[in-house]
mmCIF file of C-alpha atoms in Angstrom:
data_model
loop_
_atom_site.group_PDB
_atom_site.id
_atom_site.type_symbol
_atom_site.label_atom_id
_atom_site.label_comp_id
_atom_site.label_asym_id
_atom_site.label_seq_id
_atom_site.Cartn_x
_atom_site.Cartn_y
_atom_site.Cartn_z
ATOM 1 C CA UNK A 12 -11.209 -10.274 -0.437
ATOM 2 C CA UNK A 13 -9.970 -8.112 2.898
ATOM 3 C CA UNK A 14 -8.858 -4.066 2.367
ATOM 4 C CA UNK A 15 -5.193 -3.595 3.945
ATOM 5 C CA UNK A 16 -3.643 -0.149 4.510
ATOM 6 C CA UNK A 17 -0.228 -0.260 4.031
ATOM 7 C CA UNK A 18 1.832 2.698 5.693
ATOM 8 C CA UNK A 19 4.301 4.511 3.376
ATOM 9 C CA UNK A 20 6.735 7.273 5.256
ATOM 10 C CA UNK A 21 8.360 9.233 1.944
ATOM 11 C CA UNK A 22 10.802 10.577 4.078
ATOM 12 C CA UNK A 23 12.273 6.685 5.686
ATOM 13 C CA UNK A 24 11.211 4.853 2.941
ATOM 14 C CA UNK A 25 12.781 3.825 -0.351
ATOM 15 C CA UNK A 26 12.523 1.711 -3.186
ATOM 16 C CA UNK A 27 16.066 1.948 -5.107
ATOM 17 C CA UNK A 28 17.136 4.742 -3.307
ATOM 18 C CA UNK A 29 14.233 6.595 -4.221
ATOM 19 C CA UNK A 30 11.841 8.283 -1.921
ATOM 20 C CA UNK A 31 8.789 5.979 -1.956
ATOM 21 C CA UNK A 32 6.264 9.123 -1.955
ATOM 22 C CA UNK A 33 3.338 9.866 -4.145
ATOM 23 C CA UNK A 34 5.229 10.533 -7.209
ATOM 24 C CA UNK A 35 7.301 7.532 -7.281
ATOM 25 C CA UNK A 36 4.061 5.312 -6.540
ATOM 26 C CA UNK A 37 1.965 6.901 -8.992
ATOM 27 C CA UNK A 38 5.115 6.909 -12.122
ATOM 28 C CA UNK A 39 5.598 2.875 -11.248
ATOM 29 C CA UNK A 40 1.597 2.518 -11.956
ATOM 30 C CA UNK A 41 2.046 3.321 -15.345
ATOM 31 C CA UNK A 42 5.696 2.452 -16.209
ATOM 32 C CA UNK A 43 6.390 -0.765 -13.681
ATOM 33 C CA UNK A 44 3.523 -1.447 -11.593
ATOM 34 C CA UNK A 45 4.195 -5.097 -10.075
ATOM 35 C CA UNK A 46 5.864 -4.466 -6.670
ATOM 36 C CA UNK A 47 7.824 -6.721 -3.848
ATOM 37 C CA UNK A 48 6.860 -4.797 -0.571
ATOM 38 C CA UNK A 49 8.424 -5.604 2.897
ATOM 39 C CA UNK A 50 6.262 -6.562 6.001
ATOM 40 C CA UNK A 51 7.221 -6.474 9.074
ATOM 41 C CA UNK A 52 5.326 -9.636 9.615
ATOM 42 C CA UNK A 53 3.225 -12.143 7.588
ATOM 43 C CA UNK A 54 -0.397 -10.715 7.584
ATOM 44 C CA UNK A 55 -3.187 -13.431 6.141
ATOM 45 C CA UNK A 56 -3.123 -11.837 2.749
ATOM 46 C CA UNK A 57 -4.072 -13.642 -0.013
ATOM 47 C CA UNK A 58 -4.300 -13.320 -3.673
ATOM 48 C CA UNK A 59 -7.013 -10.179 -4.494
ATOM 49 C CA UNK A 60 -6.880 -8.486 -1.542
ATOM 50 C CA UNK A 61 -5.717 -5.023 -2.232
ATOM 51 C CA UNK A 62 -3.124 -2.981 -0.347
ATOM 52 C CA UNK A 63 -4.542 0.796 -0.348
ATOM 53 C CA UNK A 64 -0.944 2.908 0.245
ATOM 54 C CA UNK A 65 -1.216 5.618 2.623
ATOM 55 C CA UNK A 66 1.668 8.079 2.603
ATOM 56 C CA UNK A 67 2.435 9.992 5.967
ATOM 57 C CA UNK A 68 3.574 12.718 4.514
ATOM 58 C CA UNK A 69 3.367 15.834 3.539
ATOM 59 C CA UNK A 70 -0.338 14.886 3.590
ATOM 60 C CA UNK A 71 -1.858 11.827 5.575
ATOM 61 C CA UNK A 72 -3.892 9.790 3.206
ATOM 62 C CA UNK A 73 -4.496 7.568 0.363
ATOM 63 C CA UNK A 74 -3.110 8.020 -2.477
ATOM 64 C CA UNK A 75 -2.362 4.276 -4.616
ATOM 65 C CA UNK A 76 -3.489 1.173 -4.461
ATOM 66 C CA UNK A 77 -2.625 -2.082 -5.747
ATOM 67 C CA UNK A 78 -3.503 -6.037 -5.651
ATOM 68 C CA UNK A 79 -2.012 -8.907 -3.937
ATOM 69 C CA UNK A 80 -0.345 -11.530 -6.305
ATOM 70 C CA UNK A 81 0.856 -13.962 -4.043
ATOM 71 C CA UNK A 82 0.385 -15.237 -0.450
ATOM 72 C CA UNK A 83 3.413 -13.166 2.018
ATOM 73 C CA UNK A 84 6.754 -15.121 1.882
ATOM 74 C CA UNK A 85 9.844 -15.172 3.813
ATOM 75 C CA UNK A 86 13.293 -14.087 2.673
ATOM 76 C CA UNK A 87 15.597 -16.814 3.291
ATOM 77 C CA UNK A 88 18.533 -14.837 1.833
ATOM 78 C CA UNK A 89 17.773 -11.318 3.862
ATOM 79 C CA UNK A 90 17.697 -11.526 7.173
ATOM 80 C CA UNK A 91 16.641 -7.724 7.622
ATOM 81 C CA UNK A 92 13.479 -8.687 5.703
ATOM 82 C CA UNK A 93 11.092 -10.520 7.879
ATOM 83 C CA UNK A 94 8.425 -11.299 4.859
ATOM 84 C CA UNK A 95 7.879 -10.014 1.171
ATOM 85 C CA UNK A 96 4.766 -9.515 -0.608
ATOM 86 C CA UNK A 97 4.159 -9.268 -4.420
ATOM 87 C CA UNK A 98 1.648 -6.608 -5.313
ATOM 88 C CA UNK A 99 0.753 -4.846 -8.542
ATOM 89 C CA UNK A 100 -0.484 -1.595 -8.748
ATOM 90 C CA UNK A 101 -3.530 -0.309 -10.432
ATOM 91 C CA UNK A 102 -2.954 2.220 -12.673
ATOM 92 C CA UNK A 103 -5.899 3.839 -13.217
ATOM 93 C CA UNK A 104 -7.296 3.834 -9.082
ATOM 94 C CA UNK A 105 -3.743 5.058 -8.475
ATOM 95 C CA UNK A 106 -4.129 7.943 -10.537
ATOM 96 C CA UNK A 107 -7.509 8.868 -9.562
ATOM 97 C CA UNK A 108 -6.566 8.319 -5.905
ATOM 98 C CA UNK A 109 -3.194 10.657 -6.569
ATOM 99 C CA UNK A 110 -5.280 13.612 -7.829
ATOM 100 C CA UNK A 111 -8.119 13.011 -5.068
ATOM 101 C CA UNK A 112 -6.638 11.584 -2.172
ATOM 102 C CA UNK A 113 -8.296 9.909 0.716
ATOM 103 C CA UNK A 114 -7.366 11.438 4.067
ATOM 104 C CA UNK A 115 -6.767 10.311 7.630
ATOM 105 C CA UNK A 116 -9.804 11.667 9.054
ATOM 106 C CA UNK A 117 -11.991 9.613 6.221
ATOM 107 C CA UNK A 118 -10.295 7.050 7.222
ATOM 108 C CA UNK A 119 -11.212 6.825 10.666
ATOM 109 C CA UNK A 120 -7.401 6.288 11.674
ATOM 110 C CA UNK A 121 -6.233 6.327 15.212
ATOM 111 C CA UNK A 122 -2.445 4.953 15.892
ATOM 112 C CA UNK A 123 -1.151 4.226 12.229
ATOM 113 C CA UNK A 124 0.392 0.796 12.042
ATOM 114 C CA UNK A 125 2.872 -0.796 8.815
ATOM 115 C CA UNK A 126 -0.078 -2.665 7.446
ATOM 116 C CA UNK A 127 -3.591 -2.682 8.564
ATOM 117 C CA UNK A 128 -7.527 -4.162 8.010
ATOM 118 C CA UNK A 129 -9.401 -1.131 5.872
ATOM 119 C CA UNK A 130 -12.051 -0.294 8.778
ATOM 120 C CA UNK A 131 -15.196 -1.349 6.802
ATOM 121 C CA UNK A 132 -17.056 2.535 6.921
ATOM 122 C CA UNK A 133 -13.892 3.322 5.014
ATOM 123 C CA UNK A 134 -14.529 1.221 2.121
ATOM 124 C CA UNK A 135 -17.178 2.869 0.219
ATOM 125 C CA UNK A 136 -15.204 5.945 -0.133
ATOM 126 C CA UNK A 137 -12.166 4.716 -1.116
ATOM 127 C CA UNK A 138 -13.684 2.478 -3.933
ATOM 128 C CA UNK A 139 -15.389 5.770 -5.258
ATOM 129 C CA UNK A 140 -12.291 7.549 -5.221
ATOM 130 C CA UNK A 141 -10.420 4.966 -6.805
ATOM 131 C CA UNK A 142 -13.189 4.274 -9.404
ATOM 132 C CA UNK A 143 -13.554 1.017 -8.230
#
């Protein structure tokens, strides 16, 4: 199983027009968890890894995270998606991630990329936080 961050910018964005913040992430985990998320390119996820979404704003850090489904795929019939990868959200982490986030310093983040490896000191904290 590998750890990916997966960079969220409320404020750029969306999922159905909707700012893809906090809120929105933490309402789907209850009421429409599984996800198609856009990477800008393939990554070697594979089914069971988890994404852990960290929102730039208005505070750097972790607040959701979900599973992997399916191995990334391309989007034949979108040629402003490079790849798509089906995810599903974890309820209960997500909320106990939302109300106890995981910031950028306990992270051990330099330069922020789209999606990321989980540096492996960061682990252990975010599985406590989540409850996982």
């Amino acid at each position: 199983m590998t750890d990916w961050i997966y960079i969220l910018n409320p404020h750029r964005d969306t999922l159905d027009s909707e700012p893809f913040g906090k809120e929105t992430v933490r309402r789907l985990a209850v009421e429409e968890p599984e996800l198609e998320l856009w990477l800008s390119r393939r990554n070697r996820m594979r089914p069971g890894d988890r994404l852990w979404f960290f929102f730039t704003s208005p505070d750097a850090a972790v607040a959701a995270v979900a599973e992997v489904d399916e191995e990334p795929w391309e989007d034949p019939d979108d040629p402003d998606v490079t790849y798509l990868v089906a995810a599903t959200l974890l309820p209960e982490a997500t909320k106990a991630l939302y109300r106890d986030p995981v910031s950028r310093e306990e992270l051990g983040l330099g330069q922020v990329r789209s999606v990321q490896k989980v540096k492996p000191e960061a682990l252990p904290v975010l599985l406590k936080r989540a409850g996982l």
